[in-house]
């Protein structure tokens, strides 16, 4: 600090030449007492300036950190709220939660074949096989809940054929919405082939690994709603695929045709999938087609006349059942055969149609022993679910699929001028067990309800007991 130049710069006079400095400020001796005193003053100034700079810098730093901290823990506004919503998406999750329980099947991907088309509401092993995120959510939901139910619609054009096939991992239940079909079922060993005709409103049943075919035999298309008893990806094998997957010599030794293996080599595997088949030259291929009907004792193991069965009439609608009844209670002889067939095969389904009159309500209820899946045939409605996750009430219309996990309370109300008609499937081959809201309220003691709801016991006398079942009611 003995350099006068440094001292001048610190005093702010760096532009002044030394020769022009007044003589009174020049010390006669370089190291005089006056110079030492001035150096001490300059050092003090430097110290104070540095100290002040440090204080200011520290204060500014503390202020910045405080503002950042407050911004992180304080209320979110503007963009902060928007960013938070994007990250957490509570409202979106709530809105999208309905897709765990419903599927717009009518707008889903159509798998087309030369003789018809199939659409699916099902689980896929590969997420890329889903068409939309909503379909994937539904598929994941039925798989997570182990629903034992997959749904699809099968359209077969006139004279088209759902080729002989079988399913490795599921029984199949079908409800014919329109048209007329001729069905064939091949029993174990092939000694018994059961054939029969079905029309709209009737039900078909094919046990797991049972070979069967479906032929559309009227002038209009056949349209089936199909339920399969699996929540995993459905596994199916068509007879043509099984044949072309068999070595020629093995097929020849098995079938022993005229011409041997040379005859087997005359078969050509089509490029297109023949799951629903309708060759352009069909009339040239077939000389005679008969659609015979087997004896009732055989047919009713795989068939049920749902539209002709007993109607269970309620104030707000009608239910009809294709189901198992213990000891055949309420069933005729043919229906008993179907009932026992369901119960003897593992993992079968109970089917039913539910018609809710306009403004009617299938009141809140749940099932002890089955998941439920349904398909809307006509009309429109609102569905509410109370389960293990919040789900806002959602709308359903023609072609929509809905799903209620076992034990989940749910209701369905008709919201159109026309009736709401649905085909329902329940994942049990035993007698379905259900409990309605009015039934469990009436079964619970008034004093228990009073303690639970913090209302006076006498208030619960206002809930009437009806002589007529109110399972489907109307205001």
Tab-separated table of N, CA and C in Angstrom, residues 37-165:
chain	number	residue	atom	x	y	z
A	37	UNK	N	-0.114	8.613	7.976
A	37	UNK	CA	-1.458	8.886	8.491
A	37	UNK	C	-2.473	8.763	7.353
A	38	UNK	N	-2.101	9.320	6.183
A	38	UNK	CA	-3.002	9.248	5.036
A	38	UNK	C	-3.215	7.801	4.601
A	39	UNK	N	-2.191	6.981	4.662
A	39	UNK	CA	-2.317	5.562	4.301
A	39	UNK	C	-3.279	4.861	5.233
A	40	UNK	N	-3.208	5.202	6.517
A	40	UNK	CA	-4.119	4.572	7.491
A	40	UNK	C	-5.547	4.956	7.192
A	41	UNK	N	-5.752	6.246	6.838
A	41	UNK	CA	-7.127	6.673	6.504
A	41	UNK	C	-7.635	5.951	5.275
A	42	UNK	N	-6.765	5.791	4.305
A	42	UNK	CA	-7.175	5.096	3.072
A	42	UNK	C	-7.521	3.649	3.344
A	43	UNK	N	-6.724	3.002	4.171
A	43	UNK	CA	-7.030	1.606	4.527
A	43	UNK	C	-8.385	1.490	5.203
A	44	UNK	N	-8.681	2.421	6.053
A	44	UNK	CA	-9.963	2.408	6.754
A	44	UNK	C	-11.114	2.566	5.757
A	45	UNK	N	-10.915	3.485	4.786
A	45	UNK	CA	-11.940	3.671	3.757
A	45	UNK	C	-12.160	2.396	2.945
A	46	UNK	N	-11.045	1.772	2.578
A	46	UNK	CA	-11.145	0.522	1.800
A	46	UNK	C	-11.915	-0.537	2.580
A	47	UNK	N	-11.560	-0.633	3.859
A	47	UNK	CA	-12.221	-1.612	4.717
A	47	UNK	C	-13.726	-1.351	4.802
A	48	UNK	N	-14.059	-0.068	4.996
A	48	UNK	CA	-15.487	0.279	5.125
A	48	UNK	C	-16.253	0.009	3.824
A	49	UNK	N	-15.605	0.376	2.716
A	49	UNK	CA	-16.257	0.127	1.422
A	49	UNK	C	-16.480	-1.361	1.199
A	50	UNK	N	-15.469	-2.171	1.471
A	50	UNK	CA	-15.590	-3.630	1.305
A	50	UNK	C	-16.648	-4.208	2.230
A	51	UNK	N	-16.630	-3.711	3.486
A	51	UNK	CA	-17.591	-4.204	4.468
A	51	UNK	C	-19.021	-3.872	4.036
A	52	UNK	N	-19.182	-2.638	3.556
A	52	UNK	CA	-20.510	-2.230	3.098
A	52	UNK	C	-20.950	-3.048	1.880
A	53	UNK	N	-20.008	-3.287	0.985
A	53	UNK	CA	-20.328	-4.096	-0.199
A	53	UNK	C	-20.753	-5.504	0.186
A	54	UNK	N	-20.036	-6.050	1.181
A	54	UNK	CA	-20.386	-7.403	1.654
A	54	UNK	C	-21.779	-7.420	2.258
A	55	UNK	N	-22.090	-6.392	3.056
A	55	UNK	CA	-23.419	-6.327	3.679
A	55	UNK	C	-24.522	-6.254	2.620
A	56	UNK	N	-24.292	-5.402	1.629
A	56	UNK	CA	-25.310	-5.242	0.570
A	56	UNK	C	-25.489	-6.547	-0.209
A	57	UNK	N	-24.342	-7.159	-0.565
A	57	UNK	CA	-24.404	-8.427	-1.321
A	57	UNK	C	-25.124	-9.511	-0.531
A	58	UNK	N	-24.774	-9.603	0.753
A	58	UNK	CA	-25.415	-10.609	1.611
A	58	UNK	C	-26.912	-10.372	1.719
A	59	UNK	N	-27.313	-9.122	1.899
A	59	UNK	CA	-28.735	-8.782	2.029
A	59	UNK	C	-29.502	-9.157	0.762
A	60	UNK	N	-28.901	-8.802	-0.386
A	60	UNK	CA	-29.550	-9.134	-1.661
A	60	UNK	C	-29.700	-10.651	-1.831
A	61	UNK	N	-28.632	-11.384	-1.475
A	61	UNK	CA	-28.668	-12.848	-1.584
A	61	UNK	C	-29.744	-13.457	-0.711
A	62	UNK	N	-29.811	-12.965	0.542
A	62	UNK	CA	-30.830	-13.470	1.467
A	62	UNK	C	-32.229	-13.180	0.934
A	63	UNK	N	-32.420	-11.981	0.377
A	63	UNK	CA	-33.727	-11.602	-0.164
A	63	UNK	C	-34.131	-12.510	-1.325
A	64	UNK	N	-33.185	-12.789	-2.226
A	64	UNK	CA	-33.468	-13.671	-3.374
A	64	UNK	C	-33.839	-15.072	-2.918
A	65	UNK	N	-33.040	-15.613	-1.977
A	65	UNK	CA	-33.336	-16.956	-1.461
A	65	UNK	C	-34.693	-17.014	-0.794
A	66	UNK	N	-35.040	-15.950	-0.060
A	66	UNK	CA	-36.336	-15.911	0.615
A	66	UNK	C	-37.478	-15.929	-0.391
A	67	UNK	N	-37.320	-15.142	-1.453
A	67	UNK	CA	-38.366	-15.098	-2.477
A	67	UNK	C	-38.546	-16.450	-3.162
A	68	UNK	N	-37.420	-17.114	-3.468
A	68	UNK	CA	-37.477	-18.440	-4.091
A	68	UNK	C	-38.173	-19.435	-3.172
A	69	UNK	N	-37.821	-19.412	-1.884
A	69	UNK	CA	-38.403	-20.334	-0.906
A	69	UNK	C	-39.908	-20.129	-0.773
A	70	UNK	N	-40.314	-18.852	-0.673
A	70	UNK	CA	-41.746	-18.536	-0.550
A	70	UNK	C	-42.495	-18.995	-1.796
A	71	UNK	N	-41.873	-18.800	-2.949
A	71	UNK	CA	-42.536	-19.212	-4.194
A	71	UNK	C	-42.748	-20.713	-4.252
A	72	UNK	N	-41.813	-21.478	-3.662
A	72	UNK	CA	-41.911	-22.936	-3.697
A	72	UNK	C	-42.955	-23.477	-2.748
A	73	UNK	N	-43.100	-22.868	-1.563
A	73	UNK	CA	-44.006	-23.423	-0.561
A	73	UNK	C	-45.311	-22.666	-0.463
A	74	UNK	N	-45.389	-21.505	-1.090
A	74	UNK	CA	-46.586	-20.688	-0.981
A	74	UNK	C	-47.665	-21.160	-1.920
A	75	UNK	N	-48.846	-20.489	-1.878
A	75	UNK	CA	-49.965	-20.855	-2.750
A	75	UNK	C	-49.578	-20.730	-4.212
A	76	UNK	N	-50.084	-21.658	-5.048
A	76	UNK	CA	-49.785	-21.640	-6.469
A	76	UNK	C	-50.828	-20.806	-7.184
A	77	UNK	N	-50.377	-19.982	-8.085
A	77	UNK	CA	-51.287	-19.165	-8.870
A	77	UNK	C	-50.831	-19.179	-10.304
A	78	UNK	N	-51.734	-18.818	-11.208
A	78	UNK	CA	-51.381	-18.676	-12.617
A	78	UNK	C	-50.748	-19.918	-13.187
A	79	UNK	N	-49.552	-19.730	-13.750
A	79	UNK	CA	-48.846	-20.822	-14.402
A	79	UNK	C	-48.501	-21.937	-13.438
A	80	UNK	N	-48.203	-21.555	-12.161
A	80	UNK	CA	-47.881	-22.580	-11.169
A	80	UNK	C	-49.038	-23.546	-11.009
A	81	UNK	N	-50.265	-23.011	-10.945
A	81	UNK	CA	-51.434	-23.880	-10.803
A	81	UNK	C	-51.589	-24.762	-12.031
A	82	UNK	N	-51.375	-24.177	-13.194
A	82	UNK	CA	-51.512	-24.943	-14.416
A	82	UNK	C	-50.500	-26.066	-14.464
A	83	UNK	N	-49.248	-25.764	-14.106
A	83	UNK	CA	-48.215	-26.798	-14.096
A	83	UNK	C	-48.561	-27.896	-13.106
A	84	UNK	N	-49.089	-27.522	-11.952
A	84	UNK	CA	-49.462	-28.508	-10.939
A	84	UNK	C	-50.567	-29.405	-11.445
A	85	UNK	N	-51.526	-28.801	-12.164
A	85	UNK	CA	-52.634	-29.581	-12.699
A	85	UNK	C	-52.146	-30.573	-13.731
A	86	UNK	N	-51.212	-30.135	-14.567
A	86	UNK	CA	-50.676	-31.027	-15.576
A	86	UNK	C	-49.978	-32.213	-14.932
A	87	UNK	N	-49.263	-31.942	-13.832
A	87	UNK	CA	-48.521	-33.019	-13.183
A	87	UNK	C	-49.440	-33.985	-12.444
A	88	UNK	N	-50.401	-33.447	-11.663
A	88	UNK	CA	-51.228	-34.304	-10.827
A	88	UNK	C	-52.492	-34.762	-11.545
A	89	UNK	N	-53.071	-33.884	-12.385
A	89	UNK	CA	-54.246	-34.181	-13.169
A	89	UNK	C	-55.392	-34.769	-12.355
A	90	UNK	N	-55.761	-34.161	-11.223
A	90	UNK	CA	-56.831	-34.745	-10.444
A	90	UNK	C	-58.162	-34.746	-11.165
A	91	UNK	N	-58.509	-33.621	-11.825
A	91	UNK	CA	-59.788	-33.555	-12.505
A	91	UNK	C	-59.826	-34.484	-13.705
A	92	UNK	N	-58.711	-34.557	-14.428
A	92	UNK	CA	-58.662	-35.442	-15.580
A	92	UNK	C	-58.770	-36.892	-15.137
A	93	UNK	N	-58.081	-37.258	-14.061
A	93	UNK	CA	-58.158	-38.630	-13.572
A	93	UNK	C	-59.574	-38.982	-13.174
A	94	UNK	N	-60.251	-38.014	-12.551
A	94	UNK	CA	-61.624	-38.261	-12.138
A	94	UNK	C	-62.519	-38.471	-13.346
A	95	UNK	N	-62.341	-37.632	-14.368
A	95	UNK	CA	-63.154	-37.744	-15.573
A	95	UNK	C	-62.839	-39.032	-16.325
A	96	UNK	N	-61.557	-39.370	-16.413
A	96	UNK	CA	-61.172	-40.550	-17.167
A	96	UNK	C	-61.454	-41.847	-16.414
A	97	UNK	N	-61.738	-41.776	-15.135
A	97	UNK	CA	-61.954	-42.983	-14.344
A	97	UNK	C	-63.126	-43.805	-14.858
A	98	UNK	N	-64.060	-43.153	-15.564
A	98	UNK	CA	-65.204	-43.910	-16.076
A	98	UNK	C	-64.772	-44.979	-17.076
A	99	UNK	N	-63.638	-44.748	-17.748
A	99	UNK	CA	-63.195	-45.711	-18.746
A	99	UNK	C	-62.662	-47.005	-18.127
A	100	UNK	N	-62.530	-47.029	-16.814
A	100	UNK	CA	-62.240	-48.300	-16.144
A	100	UNK	C	-63.470	-49.189	-16.133
A	101	UNK	N	-64.642	-48.570	-16.372
A	101	UNK	CA	-65.897	-49.296	-16.241
A	101	UNK	C	-66.798	-49.192	-17.466
A	102	UNK	N	-66.360	-48.523	-18.510
A	102	UNK	CA	-67.165	-48.457	-19.722
A	102	UNK	C	-66.284	-48.373	-20.962
A	103	UNK	N	-66.862	-48.844	-22.091
A	103	UNK	CA	-66.123	-48.909	-23.340
A	103	UNK	C	-67.083	-48.556	-24.472
A	104	UNK	N	-66.693	-47.574	-25.300
A	104	UNK	CA	-67.513	-47.206	-26.461
A	104	UNK	C	-67.240	-48.212	-27.586
A	105	UNK	N	-67.790	-49.405	-27.446
A	105	UNK	CA	-67.470	-50.488	-28.374
A	105	UNK	C	-67.856	-50.136	-29.812
A	106	UNK	N	-68.961	-49.427	-29.984
A	106	UNK	CA	-69.444	-49.127	-31.334
A	106	UNK	C	-68.467	-48.259	-32.128
A	107	UNK	N	-67.592	-47.538	-31.435
A	107	UNK	CA	-66.616	-46.683	-32.121
A	107	UNK	C	-65.207	-47.273	-32.100
A	108	UNK	N	-65.062	-48.489	-31.605
A	108	UNK	CA	-63.734	-49.119	-31.505
A	108	UNK	C	-63.291	-49.676	-32.858
A	109	UNK	N	-62.079	-50.148	-32.907
A	109	UNK	CA	-61.516	-50.689	-34.147
A	109	UNK	C	-62.330	-51.874	-34.645
A	110	UNK	N	-62.594	-51.898	-35.955
A	110	UNK	CA	-63.347	-52.987	-36.578
A	110	UNK	C	-62.359	-53.929	-37.269
A	111	UNK	N	-62.387	-55.196	-36.883
A	111	UNK	CA	-61.555	-56.212	-37.527
A	111	UNK	C	-62.406	-56.865	-38.619
A	112	UNK	N	-62.084	-56.565	-39.869
A	112	UNK	CA	-62.925	-56.997	-40.983
A	112	UNK	C	-62.378	-58.254	-41.649
A	113	UNK	N	-63.309	-59.078	-42.090
A	113	UNK	CA	-63.005	-60.308	-42.814
A	113	UNK	C	-63.930	-60.366	-44.025
A	114	UNK	N	-63.691	-61.302	-44.937
A	114	UNK	CA	-64.515	-61.344	-46.141
A	114	UNK	C	-65.979	-61.678	-45.836
A	115	UNK	N	-66.226	-62.324	-44.699
A	115	UNK	CA	-67.590	-62.721	-44.378
A	115	UNK	C	-68.207	-61.982	-43.206
A	116	UNK	N	-67.544	-60.935	-42.684
A	116	UNK	CA	-68.118	-60.232	-41.546
A	116	UNK	C	-67.096	-59.390	-40.812
A	117	UNK	N	-67.369	-59.124	-39.549
A	117	UNK	CA	-66.508	-58.230	-38.764
A	117	UNK	C	-66.647	-58.533	-37.278
A	118	UNK	N	-65.598	-58.181	-36.517
A	118	UNK	CA	-65.576	-58.358	-35.066
A	118	UNK	C	-65.071	-57.066	-34.428
A	119	UNK	N	-65.669	-56.691	-33.306
A	119	UNK	CA	-65.169	-55.596	-32.464
A	119	UNK	C	-65.020	-56.111	-31.044
A	120	UNK	N	-64.024	-55.552	-30.320
A	120	UNK	CA	-63.650	-56.118	-29.030
A	120	UNK	C	-63.636	-55.085	-27.899
A	121	UNK	N	-64.065	-55.536	-26.732
A	121	UNK	CA	-63.830	-54.823	-25.466
A	121	UNK	C	-63.096	-55.825	-24.588
A	122	UNK	N	-61.778	-55.794	-24.631
A	122	UNK	CA	-60.994	-56.857	-24.008
A	122	UNK	C	-59.610	-56.390	-23.568
A	123	UNK	N	-58.914	-57.271	-22.880
A	123	UNK	CA	-57.548	-57.031	-22.443
A	123	UNK	C	-56.570	-57.469	-23.531
A	124	UNK	N	-55.491	-56.686	-23.686
A	124	UNK	CA	-54.434	-57.021	-24.639
A	124	UNK	C	-53.108	-57.102	-23.909
A	125	UNK	N	-52.313	-58.112	-24.227
A	125	UNK	CA	-50.992	-58.242	-23.611
A	125	UNK	C	-50.057	-57.123	-24.055
A	126	UNK	N	-50.163	-56.735	-25.308
A	126	UNK	CA	-49.302	-55.682	-25.864
A	126	UNK	C	-50.079	-54.370	-25.882
A	127	UNK	N	-49.645	-53.363	-25.104
A	127	UNK	CA	-50.360	-52.077	-25.072
A	127	UNK	C	-50.513	-51.436	-26.450
A	128	UNK	N	-49.611	-51.734	-27.370
A	128	UNK	CA	-49.682	-51.146	-28.704
A	128	UNK	C	-50.867	-51.674	-29.505
A	129	UNK	N	-51.473	-52.771	-29.044
A	129	UNK	CA	-52.611	-53.343	-29.754
A	129	UNK	C	-53.925	-52.625	-29.456
A	130	UNK	N	-53.900	-51.714	-28.485
A	130	UNK	CA	-55.100	-50.921	-28.210
A	130	UNK	C	-55.184	-49.758	-29.190
A	131	UNK	N	-56.410	-49.392	-29.556
A	131	UNK	CA	-56.608	-48.270	-30.477
A	131	UNK	C	-56.554	-46.936	-29.762
A	132	UNK	N	-57.025	-46.893	-28.514
A	132	UNK	CA	-57.072	-45.644	-27.761
A	132	UNK	C	-56.661	-45.885	-26.319
A	133	UNK	N	-56.344	-44.792	-25.627
A	133	UNK	CA	-56.006	-44.881	-24.206
A	133	UNK	C	-57.215	-45.335	-23.395
A	134	UNK	N	-58.418	-44.932	-23.822
A	134	UNK	CA	-59.636	-45.333	-23.112
A	134	UNK	C	-59.839	-46.847	-23.192
A	135	UNK	N	-59.598	-47.428	-24.370
A	135	UNK	CA	-59.711	-48.880	-24.526
A	135	UNK	C	-58.690	-49.595	-23.640
A	136	UNK	N	-57.498	-49.039	-23.569
A	136	UNK	CA	-56.454	-49.648	-22.752
A	136	UNK	C	-56.828	-49.605	-21.273
A	137	UNK	N	-57.431	-48.495	-20.844
A	137	UNK	CA	-57.834	-48.388	-19.435
A	137	UNK	C	-58.900	-49.423	-19.112
A	138	UNK	N	-59.860	-49.618	-20.014
A	138	UNK	CA	-60.903	-50.620	-19.788
A	138	UNK	C	-60.293	-52.023	-19.747
A	139	UNK	N	-59.418	-52.325	-20.703
A	139	UNK	CA	-58.772	-53.629	-20.737
A	139	UNK	C	-57.966	-53.909	-19.486
A	140	UNK	N	-57.214	-52.890	-19.032
A	140	UNK	CA	-56.422	-53.048	-17.806
A	140	UNK	C	-57.325	-53.264	-16.601
A	141	UNK	N	-58.488	-52.602	-16.590
A	141	UNK	CA	-59.410	-52.707	-15.458
A	141	UNK	C	-60.000	-54.102	-15.344
A	142	UNK	N	-60.497	-54.655	-16.456
A	142	UNK	CA	-61.111	-55.986	-16.363
A	142	UNK	C	-60.066	-57.051	-16.041
A	143	UNK	N	-58.813	-56.788	-16.457
A	143	UNK	CA	-57.748	-57.727	-16.125
A	143	UNK	C	-57.361	-57.622	-14.655
A	144	UNK	N	-57.245	-56.387	-14.157
A	144	UNK	CA	-56.868	-56.161	-12.756
A	144	UNK	C	-57.905	-56.757	-11.808
A	145	UNK	N	-59.181	-56.593	-12.141
A	145	UNK	CA	-60.254	-57.101	-11.290
A	145	UNK	C	-60.545	-58.587	-11.514
A	146	UNK	N	-59.795	-59.219	-12.449
A	146	UNK	CA	-59.983	-60.637	-12.762
A	146	UNK	C	-61.461	-60.921	-13.040
A	147	UNK	N	-61.976	-60.191	-14.001
A	147	UNK	CA	-63.411	-60.177	-14.279
A	147	UNK	C	-63.964	-61.486	-14.822
A	148	UNK	N	-63.092	-62.332	-15.386
A	148	UNK	CA	-63.522	-63.561	-16.049
A	148	UNK	C	-64.531	-63.269	-17.159
A	149	UNK	N	-64.434	-62.082	-17.748
A	149	UNK	CA	-65.362	-61.693	-18.806
A	149	UNK	C	-64.665	-60.826	-19.841
A	150	UNK	N	-64.858	-61.186	-21.104
A	150	UNK	CA	-64.440	-60.389	-22.257
A	150	UNK	C	-65.639	-60.315	-23.184
A	151	UNK	N	-65.816	-59.176	-23.840
A	151	UNK	CA	-66.990	-58.992	-24.702
A	151	UNK	C	-66.564	-58.628	-26.109
A	152	UNK	N	-67.346	-59.126	-27.069
A	152	UNK	CA	-67.124	-58.757	-28.462
A	152	UNK	C	-68.427	-58.844	-29.236
A	153	UNK	N	-68.511	-58.114	-30.342
A	153	UNK	CA	-69.654	-58.269	-31.244
A	153	UNK	C	-69.175	-58.967	-32.505
A	154	UNK	N	-69.985	-59.892	-32.983
A	154	UNK	CA	-69.665	-60.674	-34.182
A	154	UNK	C	-70.761	-60.451	-35.217
A	155	UNK	N	-70.382	-59.879	-36.347
A	155	UNK	CA	-71.323	-59.710	-37.456
A	155	UNK	C	-70.948	-60.681	-38.570
A	156	UNK	N	-71.920	-61.490	-39.002
A	156	UNK	CA	-71.706	-62.435	-40.098
A	156	UNK	C	-72.705	-62.100	-41.190
A	157	UNK	N	-72.213	-61.759	-42.370
A	157	UNK	CA	-73.113	-61.410	-43.468
A	157	UNK	C	-73.849	-62.656	-43.930
A	158	UNK	N	-74.926	-62.470	-44.671
A	158	UNK	CA	-75.736	-63.585	-45.154
A	158	UNK	C	-74.872	-64.617	-45.873
A	159	UNK	N	-74.989	-65.867	-45.458
A	159	UNK	CA	-74.240	-67.020	-45.975
A	159	UNK	C	-72.782	-67.037	-45.522
A	160	UNK	N	-72.390	-66.068	-44.717
A	160	UNK	CA	-71.042	-66.085	-44.154
A	160	UNK	C	-70.918	-67.140	-43.068
A	161	UNK	N	-69.691	-67.515	-42.757
A	161	UNK	CA	-69.426	-68.593	-41.800
A	161	UNK	C	-68.342	-68.183	-40.814
A	162	UNK	N	-68.655	-68.237	-39.528
A	162	UNK	CA	-67.598	-68.198	-38.514
A	162	UNK	C	-67.071	-69.604	-38.465
A	163	UNK	N	-65.858	-69.777	-38.995
A	163	UNK	CA	-65.349	-71.116	-39.297
A	163	UNK	C	-65.205	-71.950	-38.026
A	164	UNK	N	-65.235	-73.280	-38.156
A	164	UNK	CA	-65.046	-74.138	-36.982
A	164	UNK	C	-63.779	-73.762	-36.227
A	165	UNK	N	-63.905	-73.647	-34.907
A	165	UNK	CA	-62.791	-73.197	-34.068
A	165	UNK	C	-63.063	-73.600	-32.630
